[in-house]
Short mmCIF file of C-alpha atoms in Angstrom, two decimals:
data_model
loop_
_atom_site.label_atom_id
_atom_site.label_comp_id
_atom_site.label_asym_id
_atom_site.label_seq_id
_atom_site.Cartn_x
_atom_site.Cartn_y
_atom_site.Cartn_z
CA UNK B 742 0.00 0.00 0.00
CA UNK B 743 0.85 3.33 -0.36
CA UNK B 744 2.35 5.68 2.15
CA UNK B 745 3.16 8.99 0.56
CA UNK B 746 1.26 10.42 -1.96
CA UNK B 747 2.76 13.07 -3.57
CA UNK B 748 1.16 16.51 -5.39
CA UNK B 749 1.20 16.89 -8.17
CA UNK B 750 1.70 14.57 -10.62
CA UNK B 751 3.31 16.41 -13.24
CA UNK B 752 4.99 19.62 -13.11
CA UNK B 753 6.36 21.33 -16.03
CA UNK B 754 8.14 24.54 -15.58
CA UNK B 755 10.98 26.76 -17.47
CA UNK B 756 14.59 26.38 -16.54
CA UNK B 757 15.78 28.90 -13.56
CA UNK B 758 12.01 29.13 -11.67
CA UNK B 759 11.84 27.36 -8.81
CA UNK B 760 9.96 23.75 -8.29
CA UNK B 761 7.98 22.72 -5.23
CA UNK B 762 7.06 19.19 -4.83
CA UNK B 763 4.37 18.35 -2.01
CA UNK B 764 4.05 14.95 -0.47
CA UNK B 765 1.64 13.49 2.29
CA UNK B 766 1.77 10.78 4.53
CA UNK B 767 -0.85 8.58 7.00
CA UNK B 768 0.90 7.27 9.83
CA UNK B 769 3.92 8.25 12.40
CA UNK B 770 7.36 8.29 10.79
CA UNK B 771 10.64 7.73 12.10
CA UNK B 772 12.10 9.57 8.83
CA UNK B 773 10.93 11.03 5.52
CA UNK B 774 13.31 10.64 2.20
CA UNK B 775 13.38 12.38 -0.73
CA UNK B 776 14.36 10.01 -4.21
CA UNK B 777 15.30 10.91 -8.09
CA UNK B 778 14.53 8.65 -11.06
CA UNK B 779 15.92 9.30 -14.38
CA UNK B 780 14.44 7.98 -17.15
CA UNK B 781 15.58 4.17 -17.42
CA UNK B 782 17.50 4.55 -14.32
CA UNK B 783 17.36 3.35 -10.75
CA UNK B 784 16.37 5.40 -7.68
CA UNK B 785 19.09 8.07 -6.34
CA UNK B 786 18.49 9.28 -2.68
CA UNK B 787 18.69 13.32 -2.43
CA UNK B 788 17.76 14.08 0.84
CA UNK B 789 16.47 12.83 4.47
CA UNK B 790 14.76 14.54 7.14
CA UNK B 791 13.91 12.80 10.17
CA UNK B 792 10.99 13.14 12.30
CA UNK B 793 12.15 15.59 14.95
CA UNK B 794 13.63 17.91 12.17
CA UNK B 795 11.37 20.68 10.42
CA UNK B 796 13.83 21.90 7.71
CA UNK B 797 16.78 21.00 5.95
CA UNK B 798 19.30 21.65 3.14
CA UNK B 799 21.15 20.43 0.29
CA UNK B 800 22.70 22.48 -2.21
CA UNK B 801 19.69 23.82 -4.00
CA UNK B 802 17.29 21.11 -2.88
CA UNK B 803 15.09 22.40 0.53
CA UNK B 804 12.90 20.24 2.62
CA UNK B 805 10.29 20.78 4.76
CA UNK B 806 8.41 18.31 7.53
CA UNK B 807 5.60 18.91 9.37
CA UNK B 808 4.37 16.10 11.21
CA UNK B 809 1.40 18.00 12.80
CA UNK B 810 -0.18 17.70 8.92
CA UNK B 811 2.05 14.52 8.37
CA UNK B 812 3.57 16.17 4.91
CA UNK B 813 6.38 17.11 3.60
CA UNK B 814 7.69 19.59 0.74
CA UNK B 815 11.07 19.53 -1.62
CA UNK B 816 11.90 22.68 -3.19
CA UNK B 817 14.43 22.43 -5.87
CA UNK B 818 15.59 26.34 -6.41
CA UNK B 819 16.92 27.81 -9.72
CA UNK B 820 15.69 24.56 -11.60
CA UNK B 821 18.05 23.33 -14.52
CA UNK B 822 16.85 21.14 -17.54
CA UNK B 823 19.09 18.11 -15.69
CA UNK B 824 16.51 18.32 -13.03
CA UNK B 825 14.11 16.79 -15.39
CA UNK B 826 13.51 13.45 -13.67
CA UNK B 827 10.47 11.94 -11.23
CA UNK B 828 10.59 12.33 -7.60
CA UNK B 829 9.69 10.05 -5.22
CA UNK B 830 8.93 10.74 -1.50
CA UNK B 831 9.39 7.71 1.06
CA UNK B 832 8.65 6.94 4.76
CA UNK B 833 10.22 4.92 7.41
CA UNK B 834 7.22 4.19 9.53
CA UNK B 835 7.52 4.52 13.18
CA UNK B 836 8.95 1.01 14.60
CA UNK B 837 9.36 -0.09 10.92
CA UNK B 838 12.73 -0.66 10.65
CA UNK B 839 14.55 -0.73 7.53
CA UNK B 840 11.66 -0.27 5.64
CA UNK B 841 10.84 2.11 3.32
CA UNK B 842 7.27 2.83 1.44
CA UNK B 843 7.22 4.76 -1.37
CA UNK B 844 4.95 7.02 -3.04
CA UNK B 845 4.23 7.18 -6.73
CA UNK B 846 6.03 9.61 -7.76
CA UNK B 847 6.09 13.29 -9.53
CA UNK B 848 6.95 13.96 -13.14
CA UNK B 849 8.96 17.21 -13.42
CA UNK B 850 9.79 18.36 -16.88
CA UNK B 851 12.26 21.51 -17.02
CA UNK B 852 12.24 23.27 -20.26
CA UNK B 853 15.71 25.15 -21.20
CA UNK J 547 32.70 1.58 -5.44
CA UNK J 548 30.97 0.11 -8.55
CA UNK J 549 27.60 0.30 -7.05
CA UNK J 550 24.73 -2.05 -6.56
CA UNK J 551 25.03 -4.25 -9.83
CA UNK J 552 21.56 -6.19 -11.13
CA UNK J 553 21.83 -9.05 -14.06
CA UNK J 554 21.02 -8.74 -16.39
CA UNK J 555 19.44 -5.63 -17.35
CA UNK J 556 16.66 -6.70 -19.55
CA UNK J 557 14.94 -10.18 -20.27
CA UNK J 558 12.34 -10.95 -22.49
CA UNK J 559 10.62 -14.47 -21.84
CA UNK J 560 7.69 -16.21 -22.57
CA UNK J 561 4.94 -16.97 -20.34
CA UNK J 562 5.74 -19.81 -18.08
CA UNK J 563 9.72 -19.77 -18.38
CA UNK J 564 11.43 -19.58 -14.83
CA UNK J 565 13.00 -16.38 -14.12
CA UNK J 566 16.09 -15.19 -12.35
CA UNK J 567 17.26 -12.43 -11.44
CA UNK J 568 20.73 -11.41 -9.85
CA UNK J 569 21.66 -8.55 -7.54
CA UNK J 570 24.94 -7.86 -5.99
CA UNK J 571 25.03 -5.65 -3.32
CA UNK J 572 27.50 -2.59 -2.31
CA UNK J 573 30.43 -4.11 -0.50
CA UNK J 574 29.97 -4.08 3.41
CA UNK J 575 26.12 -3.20 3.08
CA UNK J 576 24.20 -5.97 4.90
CA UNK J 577 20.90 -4.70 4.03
CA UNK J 578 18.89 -6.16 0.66
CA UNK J 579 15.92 -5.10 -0.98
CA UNK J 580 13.97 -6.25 -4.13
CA UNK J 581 11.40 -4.05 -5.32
CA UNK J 582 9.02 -3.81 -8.40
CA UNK J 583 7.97 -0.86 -10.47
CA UNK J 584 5.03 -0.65 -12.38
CA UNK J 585 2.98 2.57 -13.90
CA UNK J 586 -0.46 0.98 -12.27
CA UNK J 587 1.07 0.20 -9.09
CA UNK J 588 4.24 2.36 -8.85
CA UNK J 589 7.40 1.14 -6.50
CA UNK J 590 6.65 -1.90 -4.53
CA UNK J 591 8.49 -4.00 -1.63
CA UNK J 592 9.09 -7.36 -2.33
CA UNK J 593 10.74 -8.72 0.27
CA UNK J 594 13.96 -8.08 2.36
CA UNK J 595 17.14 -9.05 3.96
CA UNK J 596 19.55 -8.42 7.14
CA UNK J 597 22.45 -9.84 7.40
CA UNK J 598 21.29 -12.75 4.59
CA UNK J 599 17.92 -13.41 6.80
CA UNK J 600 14.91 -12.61 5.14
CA UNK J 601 12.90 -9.98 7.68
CA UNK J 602 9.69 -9.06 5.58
CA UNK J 603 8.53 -10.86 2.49
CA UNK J 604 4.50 -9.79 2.62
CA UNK J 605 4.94 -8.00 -0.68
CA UNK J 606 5.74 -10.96 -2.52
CA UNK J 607 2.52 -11.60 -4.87
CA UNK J 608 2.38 -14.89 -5.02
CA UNK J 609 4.50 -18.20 -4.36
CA UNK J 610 5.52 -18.01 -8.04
CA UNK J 611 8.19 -16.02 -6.24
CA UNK J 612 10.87 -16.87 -4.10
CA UNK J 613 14.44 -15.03 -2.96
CA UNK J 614 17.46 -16.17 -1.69
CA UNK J 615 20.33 -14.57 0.12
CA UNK J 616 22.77 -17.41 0.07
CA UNK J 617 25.76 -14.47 1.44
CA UNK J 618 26.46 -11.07 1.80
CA UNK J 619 27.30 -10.52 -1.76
CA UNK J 620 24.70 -12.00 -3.89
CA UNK J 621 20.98 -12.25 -3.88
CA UNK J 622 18.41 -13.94 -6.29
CA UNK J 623 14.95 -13.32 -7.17
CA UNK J 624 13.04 -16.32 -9.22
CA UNK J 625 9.34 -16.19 -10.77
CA UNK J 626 8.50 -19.29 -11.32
CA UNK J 627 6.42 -19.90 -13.67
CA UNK J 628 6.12 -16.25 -14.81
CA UNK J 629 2.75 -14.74 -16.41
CA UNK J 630 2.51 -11.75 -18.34
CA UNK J 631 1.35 -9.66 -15.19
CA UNK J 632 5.19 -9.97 -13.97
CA UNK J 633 6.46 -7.22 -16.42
CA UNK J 634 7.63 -4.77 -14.77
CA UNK J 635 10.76 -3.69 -14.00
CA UNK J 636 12.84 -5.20 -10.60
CA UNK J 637 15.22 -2.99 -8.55
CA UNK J 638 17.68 -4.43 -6.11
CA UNK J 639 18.48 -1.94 -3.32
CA UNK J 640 21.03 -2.27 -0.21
CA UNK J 641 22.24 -0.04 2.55
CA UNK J 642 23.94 -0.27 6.03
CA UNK J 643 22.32 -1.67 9.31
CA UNK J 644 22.24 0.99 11.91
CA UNK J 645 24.63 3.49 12.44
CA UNK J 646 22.45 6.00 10.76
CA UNK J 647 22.64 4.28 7.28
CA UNK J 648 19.00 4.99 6.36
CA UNK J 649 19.76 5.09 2.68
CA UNK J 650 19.36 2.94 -0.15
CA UNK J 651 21.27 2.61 -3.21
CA UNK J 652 19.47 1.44 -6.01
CA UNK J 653 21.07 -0.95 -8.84
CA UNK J 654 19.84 0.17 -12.54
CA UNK J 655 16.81 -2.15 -12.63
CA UNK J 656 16.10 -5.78 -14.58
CA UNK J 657 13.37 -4.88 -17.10
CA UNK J 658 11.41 -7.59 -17.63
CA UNK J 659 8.68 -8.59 -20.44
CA UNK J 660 6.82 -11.62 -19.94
CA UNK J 661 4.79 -12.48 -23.38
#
């Protein structure tokens, strides 16, 4: 079953604005991970916020948690046609161990 | 590091051939994961290992599927006999036990087409 659901599916947006990629979840989480997939490639991990964490950063990427609404948010700033790839959001479920449960994903297209 | 490195990367095969595919995981990661990616479904847990034992396999579909672990460098996934429905593409994913090694490393994928 799913965990994260992620808004919206697609996103297409010119090269330089900004992209904001939303992503809800049901139950308590011990962390929250943000994932790339290019075309015909596997999954690349970008970023990881844990549960007691509200914001953090990575180069141009920005997260956000808020566990009161049980979502999250990854801002990629100054977009570049590169970025052009789906995004996944994952959880670690409270006393789940190792495992993670993924969304389905966000298309973003960046046009140069 | 070369990665985590799935065999072979694509396989076409008729309906009710056995199946195998092969992951090997990073060097000195002694977690394993198979998943399965699909447009209707999206990612999917298969089943997975620690330390070679098998912790969670509810995600496997049916018992047309098994997995194996037989050491900390190889890992097997076998459909058996496969049906159409089993196209998808299979990632193998592995990552460190504790010590804050909440990450996964994906291999490239085994795309599979089952006619």
């Amino acid at each position: 079953s799913q965990q994260g659901e992620e808004d919206p599916q697609a996103l297409s947006i010119q090269e330089g604005e900004n992209a904001t990629m939303n992503c809800s979840y049901k139950t308590s989480i011990n962390n929250l991970q943000w994932y790339r997939q290019n075309s015909g490639r596997g999954l690349v991990h970008l970023i990881l916020i844990r549960s007691n964490e509200r914001e953090k950063h990575s180069g141009r990427l920005r997260v956000t948690l808020d566990t009161s609404k049980k979502s999250s948010s990854l801002l990629i700033t100054a977009s570049r046609a590169a970025d052009t790839a789906s995004y996944f959001c994952a959880t670690v479920q409270t006393g789940a161990n190792s495992k993670l449960t993924f969304g389905k994903g966000i298309t973003l297209s960046v046009r140069p | 590091d070369a990665g985590v490195i799935q065999s072979p990367r694509h396989e076409v095969t008729e309906m009710g051939q056995e199946v195998t595919l092969r992951c090997k995981p990073i060097s000195g990661h002694n977690s394993l994961f198979w998943y399965r990616q699909t447009m209707m479904r999206g990612l999917e847990l298969l089943i997975y290992f620690n330390n070679n034992v098998p912790i969670d396999d509810s995600g496997m579909p049916e018992d047309r599927f098994s997995a194996k672990m037989p050491n900390a460098s190889f890992s097997t996934l076998k459909i058996q006999p496969s049906e159409p429905r089993d196209s998808a593409v299979y990632f193998c994913a592995s990552r460190t036990l504790g010590g804050g090694g909440e990450t996964q490393y994906f291999g490239p994928g085994t795309r599979l087409l089952v006619l």
